[in-house]
Amino acid sequence: MNIAVCLKQVLDASVPLRVVNGAVQQDAPRPIMRLGAADRTALAEALALRARCGGQVTAVSAGAADAVDALRYALARGVDRAVQMTGADPLDPVASALAAAVALVVGPDLVLCGNASGDGASGRFAAELAARLATPLVTRVAAITPAHGRHLWLERRLERGERERVRCPLPAVLAVEPALAEAGYVSLRALRAAALLPIEVQVAVPSGAEPLCELIALEPARPRPKRISAPAAGLSAMDRLTHAITGGMQHKRSGEFVEGAPAQVAAEIVRFLEERGFSGERRGGGNG
């Protein structure tokens, strides 16, 4: 089985942040990048499928230095080939460049990618990639089981913990959920060896096709207003004002404060406990 895995470097979320001139950036001399959790999962699952079914794994990434770092890591993990796409039109989606790389260089039976990137998290990449390749797409994949013939059994993670089991023909594009497969430890020796391995460089040729989707705006979510109860019609003006200020919350007294001589205070405490059933005669086990 020929498997392609699409990788993308994102800012490392574990690095502390700071605000500089009103902008939030990493508290580091230069940006620290790493593969997103979903992409690391896709890479681990691609290698696991190769171990079970045979074949080869090709890692594909678009960009410059960030793409090289991602591909070096993939080579250290054990992929058979690494392809870097450069020169893509910035107005075209990155999916177009990766689709060209996968279609023209790899010729895969299966393409794996993360369900959503660690930065934009739009989930658009897998859908556009599948459309460019004209292959089936299955998203939110939580488990992959090879079947007889050119099919896979897939388990999708739905809302509220539900699962959906589907049978998918090959070739196909799968968008996997994070932590589907645990990423193995990569030794320093493997990383050094990967630095000497070749990376194929392909120049993205503009296809002239219009983008399948167009980003119009990216805005923060509007805060959801809190629900408050309406004041009763019979309340006075002061009570209505209090209701509006407090949002209808009524503060209850949590206890009583007793002052006086020690004997008087003790008697009040005993009375308070007896009225609420917390105090009474001792049953058995006494000394008298």
Tab-separated table of C-alpha atoms in Angstrom:
chain	number	residue	atom	x	y	z
A	1	MET	CA	0.000	0.000	0.000
A	2	ASN	CA	1.390	3.376	-1.020
A	3	ILE	CA	0.572	5.890	1.707
A	4	ALA	CA	1.054	9.643	1.661
A	5	VAL	CA	0.941	11.750	4.807
A	6	CYS	CA	0.561	15.528	4.645
A	7	LEU	CA	2.386	17.483	7.335
A	8	LYS	CA	2.351	21.083	8.514
A	9	GLN	CA	4.471	22.891	11.075
A	10	VAL	CA	2.661	25.198	13.509
A	11	LEU	CA	3.767	27.367	16.409
A	12	ASP	CA	4.616	25.301	19.476
A	13	ALA	CA	1.761	25.856	21.927
A	14	SER	CA	3.939	24.868	24.905
A	15	VAL	CA	6.163	27.949	24.523
A	16	PRO	CA	5.114	30.869	26.782
A	17	LEU	CA	3.531	33.877	25.093
A	18	ARG	CA	4.046	37.603	25.553
A	19	VAL	CA	2.408	40.769	24.244
A	20	VAL	CA	4.626	43.059	22.141
A	21	ASN	CA	3.137	46.258	20.716
A	22	GLY	CA	-0.340	44.849	21.127
A	23	ALA	CA	0.492	41.579	19.344
A	24	VAL	CA	0.748	38.171	20.991
A	25	GLN	CA	3.900	36.246	20.128
A	26	GLN	CA	6.134	33.542	21.532
A	27	ASP	CA	8.527	34.482	24.313
A	28	ALA	CA	11.539	33.304	22.309
A	29	PRO	CA	14.223	34.871	20.081
A	30	ARG	CA	12.675	33.202	17.021
A	31	PRO	CA	9.454	31.308	16.328
A	32	ILE	CA	9.558	27.737	17.637
A	33	MET	CA	7.628	25.385	15.377
A	34	ARG	CA	6.543	21.771	15.640
A	35	LEU	CA	4.119	19.363	14.014
A	36	GLY	CA	0.567	19.723	15.234
A	37	ALA	CA	-0.937	16.949	17.338
A	38	ALA	CA	-3.214	15.758	14.529
A	39	ASP	CA	-0.351	15.696	12.014
A	40	ARG	CA	1.843	13.709	14.403
A	41	THR	CA	-1.025	11.253	14.742
A	42	ALA	CA	-1.382	10.991	10.958
A	43	LEU	CA	2.334	10.254	10.624
A	44	ALA	CA	2.265	7.602	13.351
A	45	GLU	CA	-0.784	5.899	11.829
A	46	ALA	CA	0.785	5.905	8.348
A	47	LEU	CA	3.837	4.094	9.698
A	48	ALA	CA	1.617	1.652	11.608
A	49	LEU	CA	-0.355	0.836	8.436
A	50	ARG	CA	2.877	0.240	6.537
A	51	ALA	CA	3.985	-2.196	9.235
A	52	ARG	CA	0.707	-4.142	8.901
A	53	CYS	CA	0.124	-3.951	5.140
A	54	GLY	CA	3.541	-3.306	3.622
A	55	GLY	CA	4.271	-0.679	0.999
A	56	GLN	CA	5.876	2.720	1.458
A	57	VAL	CA	5.114	6.014	3.173
A	58	THR	CA	5.767	9.394	1.578
A	59	ALA	CA	5.718	12.582	3.649
A	60	VAL	CA	4.625	15.758	1.853
A	61	SER	CA	4.817	19.333	3.098
A	62	ALA	CA	4.495	22.741	1.432
A	63	GLY	CA	6.659	25.717	2.303
A	64	ALA	CA	10.283	26.620	2.904
A	65	ALA	CA	12.263	26.075	6.110
A	66	ASP	CA	9.248	24.942	8.125
A	67	ALA	CA	8.476	22.258	5.561
A	68	VAL	CA	12.073	21.012	5.647
A	69	ASP	CA	11.984	20.664	9.435
A	70	ALA	CA	8.739	18.697	9.261
A	71	LEU	CA	10.124	16.402	6.583
A	72	ARG	CA	13.387	15.835	8.484
A	73	TYR	CA	11.364	14.735	11.487
A	74	ALA	CA	9.303	12.401	9.294
A	75	LEU	CA	12.473	10.885	7.832
A	76	ALA	CA	13.789	10.321	11.341
A	77	ARG	CA	10.535	8.527	12.147
A	78	GLY	CA	11.130	6.197	9.202
A	79	VAL	CA	9.203	7.383	6.130
A	80	ASP	CA	10.514	6.162	2.785
A	81	ARG	CA	10.346	9.444	0.878
A	82	ALA	CA	10.011	13.151	1.627
A	83	VAL	CA	8.631	15.696	-0.854
A	84	GLN	CA	8.771	19.468	-0.389
A	85	MET	CA	6.508	21.699	-2.494
A	86	THR	CA	7.824	25.208	-3.168
A	87	GLY	CA	6.718	28.140	-5.276
A	88	ALA	CA	3.001	27.747	-4.662
A	89	ASP	CA	0.846	30.745	-5.490
A	90	PRO	CA	0.029	32.356	-2.127
A	91	LEU	CA	-3.475	33.122	-3.378
A	92	ASP	CA	-4.160	29.425	-3.938
A	93	PRO	CA	-4.866	27.154	-0.967
A	94	VAL	CA	-1.978	25.084	0.303
A	95	ALA	CA	-4.137	22.081	-0.494
A	96	SER	CA	-3.609	22.747	-4.201
A	97	ALA	CA	0.153	22.411	-3.874
A	98	LEU	CA	-0.080	19.268	-1.794
A	99	ALA	CA	-2.657	17.776	-4.143
A	100	ALA	CA	-0.272	18.300	-7.047
A	101	ALA	CA	2.553	16.682	-5.082
A	102	VAL	CA	0.473	13.693	-4.061
A	103	ALA	CA	-1.094	13.186	-7.492
A	104	LEU	CA	2.004	13.678	-9.650
A	105	VAL	CA	4.802	12.337	-7.457
A	106	VAL	CA	3.386	9.746	-5.110
A	107	GLY	CA	0.359	8.137	-6.750
A	108	PRO	CA	-0.945	6.986	-3.347
A	109	ASP	CA	-3.555	4.437	-2.356
A	110	LEU	CA	-4.228	6.356	0.850
A	111	VAL	CA	-3.636	9.940	1.983
A	112	LEU	CA	-3.570	10.741	5.704
A	113	CYS	CA	-3.687	14.188	7.243
A	114	GLY	CA	-4.772	15.808	10.472
A	115	ASN	CA	-8.446	16.522	10.994
A	116	ALA	CA	-7.561	20.173	11.685
A	117	SER	CA	-4.323	22.107	11.933
A	118	GLY	CA	-3.024	23.456	15.192
A	119	ASP	CA	-3.257	27.094	14.097
A	120	GLY	CA	-6.267	27.875	11.906
A	121	ALA	CA	-8.131	24.670	12.840
A	122	SER	CA	-10.635	25.240	10.026
A	123	GLY	CA	-10.671	21.602	8.894
A	124	ARG	CA	-10.762	22.817	5.293
A	125	PHE	CA	-7.547	21.186	4.102
A	126	ALA	CA	-8.704	17.566	3.959
A	127	ALA	CA	-11.917	18.426	2.114
A	128	GLU	CA	-10.152	20.502	-0.525
A	129	LEU	CA	-7.437	17.900	-0.945
A	130	ALA	CA	-9.973	15.122	-1.495
A	131	ALA	CA	-11.845	17.270	-3.997
A	132	ARG	CA	-8.648	17.971	-5.952
A	133	LEU	CA	-7.804	14.271	-6.012
A	134	ALA	CA	-11.421	13.226	-6.718
A	135	THR	CA	-11.317	10.601	-3.962
A	136	PRO	CA	-13.600	9.761	-1.018
A	137	LEU	CA	-13.066	11.692	2.201
A	138	VAL	CA	-13.628	10.453	5.756
A	139	THR	CA	-13.127	12.931	8.599
A	140	ARG	CA	-12.733	12.577	12.379
A	141	VAL	CA	-11.230	9.101	12.001
A	142	ALA	CA	-10.553	7.479	15.372
A	143	ALA	CA	-9.551	3.949	14.257
A	144	ILE	CA	-8.333	2.333	11.028
A	145	THR	CA	-8.553	-1.395	10.309
A	146	PRO	CA	-7.410	-2.878	6.969
A	147	ALA	CA	-10.052	-5.021	5.237
A	148	HIS	CA	-9.800	-7.629	2.494
A	149	GLY	CA	-9.366	-6.095	-0.930
A	150	ARG	CA	-8.983	-2.375	-1.481
A	151	HIS	CA	-11.102	-1.285	1.467
A	152	LEU	CA	-10.645	-0.028	5.010
A	153	TRP	CA	-12.878	-0.251	8.065
A	154	LEU	CA	-12.948	3.132	9.774
A	155	GLU	CA	-14.340	4.333	13.078
A	156	ARG	CA	-15.395	7.980	13.256
A	157	ARG	CA	-15.637	9.978	16.463
A	158	LEU	CA	-18.984	11.775	16.685
A	159	GLU	CA	-20.517	14.153	19.184
A	160	ARG	CA	-21.238	13.062	22.774
A	161	GLY	CA	-18.807	10.152	22.561
A	162	GLU	CA	-20.721	8.279	19.860
A	163	ARG	CA	-18.897	6.231	17.204
A	164	GLU	CA	-19.696	5.543	13.560
A	165	ARG	CA	-18.227	2.582	11.648
A	166	VAL	CA	-17.832	2.969	7.888
A	167	ARG	CA	-16.347	0.917	5.057
A	168	CYS	CA	-14.215	3.065	2.763
A	169	PRO	CA	-12.802	2.090	-0.655
A	170	LEU	CA	-9.308	3.035	-1.779
A	171	PRO	CA	-7.905	5.421	-2.843
A	172	ALA	CA	-9.179	7.807	-0.185
A	173	VAL	CA	-8.272	10.765	2.006
A	174	LEU	CA	-8.571	10.302	5.777
A	175	ALA	CA	-8.553	13.149	8.292
A	176	VAL	CA	-7.545	11.614	11.609
A	177	GLU	CA	-8.216	12.775	15.148
A	178	PRO	CA	-5.279	13.503	17.481
A	179	ALA	CA	-3.857	10.635	19.567
A	180	LEU	CA	-5.163	7.899	17.262
A	181	ALA	CA	-1.682	6.372	17.448
A	182	GLU	CA	1.029	7.299	19.927
A	183	ALA	CA	4.108	8.877	18.374
A	184	GLY	CA	7.242	6.897	19.133
A	185	TYR	CA	10.428	8.342	20.586
A	186	VAL	CA	12.904	9.660	18.023
A	187	SER	CA	16.529	9.316	19.048
A	188	LEU	CA	19.162	11.973	18.435
A	189	ARG	CA	21.011	9.499	16.236
A	190	ALA	CA	17.947	9.097	14.013
A	191	LEU	CA	17.542	12.866	13.745
A	192	ARG	CA	21.185	13.273	12.738
A	193	ALA	CA	20.879	10.513	10.161
A	194	ALA	CA	17.726	12.115	8.743
A	195	ALA	CA	19.623	15.365	8.209
A	196	LEU	CA	21.728	13.571	5.574
A	197	LEU	CA	18.815	11.992	3.690
A	198	PRO	CA	17.576	13.605	0.462
A	199	ILE	CA	14.361	15.598	0.227
A	200	GLU	CA	12.723	15.835	-3.184
A	201	VAL	CA	11.797	19.389	-4.138
A	202	GLN	CA	8.872	19.972	-6.476
A	203	VAL	CA	7.785	23.373	-7.764
A	204	ALA	CA	4.048	23.859	-7.596
A	205	VAL	CA	2.718	24.693	-11.053
A	206	PRO	CA	-0.390	26.907	-10.940
A	207	SER	CA	-3.279	24.962	-12.405
A	208	GLY	CA	-5.387	28.005	-13.210
A	209	ALA	CA	-8.332	26.513	-11.363
A	210	GLU	CA	-10.323	28.671	-9.010
A	211	PRO	CA	-10.034	27.867	-5.300
A	212	LEU	CA	-12.716	25.467	-4.145
A	213	CYS	CA	-13.373	27.685	-1.122
A	214	GLU	CA	-12.709	31.333	-0.412
A	215	LEU	CA	-12.005	32.782	3.026
A	216	ILE	CA	-14.152	35.886	3.451
A	217	ALA	CA	-13.456	36.794	7.078
A	218	LEU	CA	-11.964	35.404	10.272
A	219	GLU	CA	-13.605	36.847	13.376
A	220	PRO	CA	-13.715	35.926	17.079
A	221	ALA	CA	-16.866	34.284	18.356
A	222	ARG	CA	-19.511	36.598	19.774
A	223	PRO	CA	-19.982	36.190	23.532
A	224	ARG	CA	-23.178	34.382	24.433
A	225	PRO	CA	-25.466	36.575	26.559
A	226	LYS	CA	-26.367	35.266	29.980
A	227	ARG	CA	-29.978	34.521	30.721
A	228	ILE	CA	-31.555	36.374	33.650
A	229	SER	CA	-34.994	36.013	35.122
A	230	ALA	CA	-37.549	38.790	34.619
A	231	PRO	CA	-38.687	40.622	37.781
A	232	ALA	CA	-42.154	39.843	39.077
A	233	ALA	CA	-44.854	42.349	38.211
A	234	GLY	CA	-45.741	42.988	41.868
A	235	LEU	CA	-42.283	44.142	42.959
A	236	SER	CA	-41.657	47.692	44.042
A	237	ALA	CA	-39.458	50.042	42.050
A	238	MET	CA	-36.562	49.497	44.473
A	239	ASP	CA	-36.932	45.715	44.289
A	240	ARG	CA	-37.029	45.885	40.483
A	241	LEU	CA	-33.837	47.947	40.487
A	242	THR	CA	-32.169	45.482	42.861
A	243	HIS	CA	-33.285	42.614	40.630
A	244	ALA	CA	-31.769	44.307	37.567
A	245	ILE	CA	-28.472	45.037	39.326
A	246	THR	CA	-28.020	41.555	40.798
A	247	GLY	CA	-29.361	39.703	37.774
A	248	GLY	CA	-32.134	38.170	39.830
A	249	MET	CA	-29.752	36.500	42.251
A	250	GLN	CA	-31.050	36.432	45.803
A	251	HIS	CA	-28.449	36.273	48.520
A	252	LYS	CA	-29.485	34.138	51.465
A	253	ARG	CA	-28.152	34.385	54.969
A	254	SER	CA	-25.809	31.501	55.621
A	255	GLY	CA	-26.017	31.656	59.420
A	256	GLU	CA	-26.590	33.692	62.549
A	257	PHE	CA	-24.137	35.681	64.638
A	258	VAL	CA	-24.510	35.327	68.438
A	259	GLU	CA	-23.003	37.674	71.008
A	260	GLY	CA	-22.949	37.541	74.809
A	261	ALA	CA	-21.426	35.654	77.705
A	262	PRO	CA	-19.832	32.251	77.000
A	263	ALA	CA	-22.638	30.352	78.756
A	264	GLN	CA	-25.283	32.270	76.804
A	265	VAL	CA	-23.493	31.724	73.477
A	266	ALA	CA	-23.107	27.986	74.215
A	267	ALA	CA	-26.798	27.706	75.042
A	268	GLU	CA	-27.746	29.412	71.769
A	269	ILE	CA	-25.510	27.053	69.787
A	270	VAL	CA	-27.040	24.001	71.475
A	271	ARG	CA	-30.531	25.314	70.785
A	272	PHE	CA	-29.624	25.961	67.136
A	273	LEU	CA	-28.339	22.391	66.702
A	274	GLU	CA	-31.297	20.815	68.494
A	275	GLU	CA	-33.800	22.686	66.330
A	276	ARG	CA	-32.150	21.243	63.240
A	277	GLY	CA	-31.766	17.712	64.560
A	278	PHE	CA	-27.996	17.779	64.943
A	279	SER	CA	-27.948	17.325	68.696
A	280	GLY	CA	-29.656	14.931	71.098
A	281	GLU	CA	-29.086	12.394	73.830
A	282	ARG	CA	-26.087	10.102	73.442
A	283	ARG	CA	-27.037	6.531	72.705
A	284	GLY	CA	-25.155	3.750	74.513
A	285	GLY	CA	-21.477	3.503	75.231
A	286	GLY	CA	-21.606	6.164	78.001
A	287	ASN	CA	-19.494	6.127	81.139
A	288	GLY	CA	-22.378	6.843	83.524
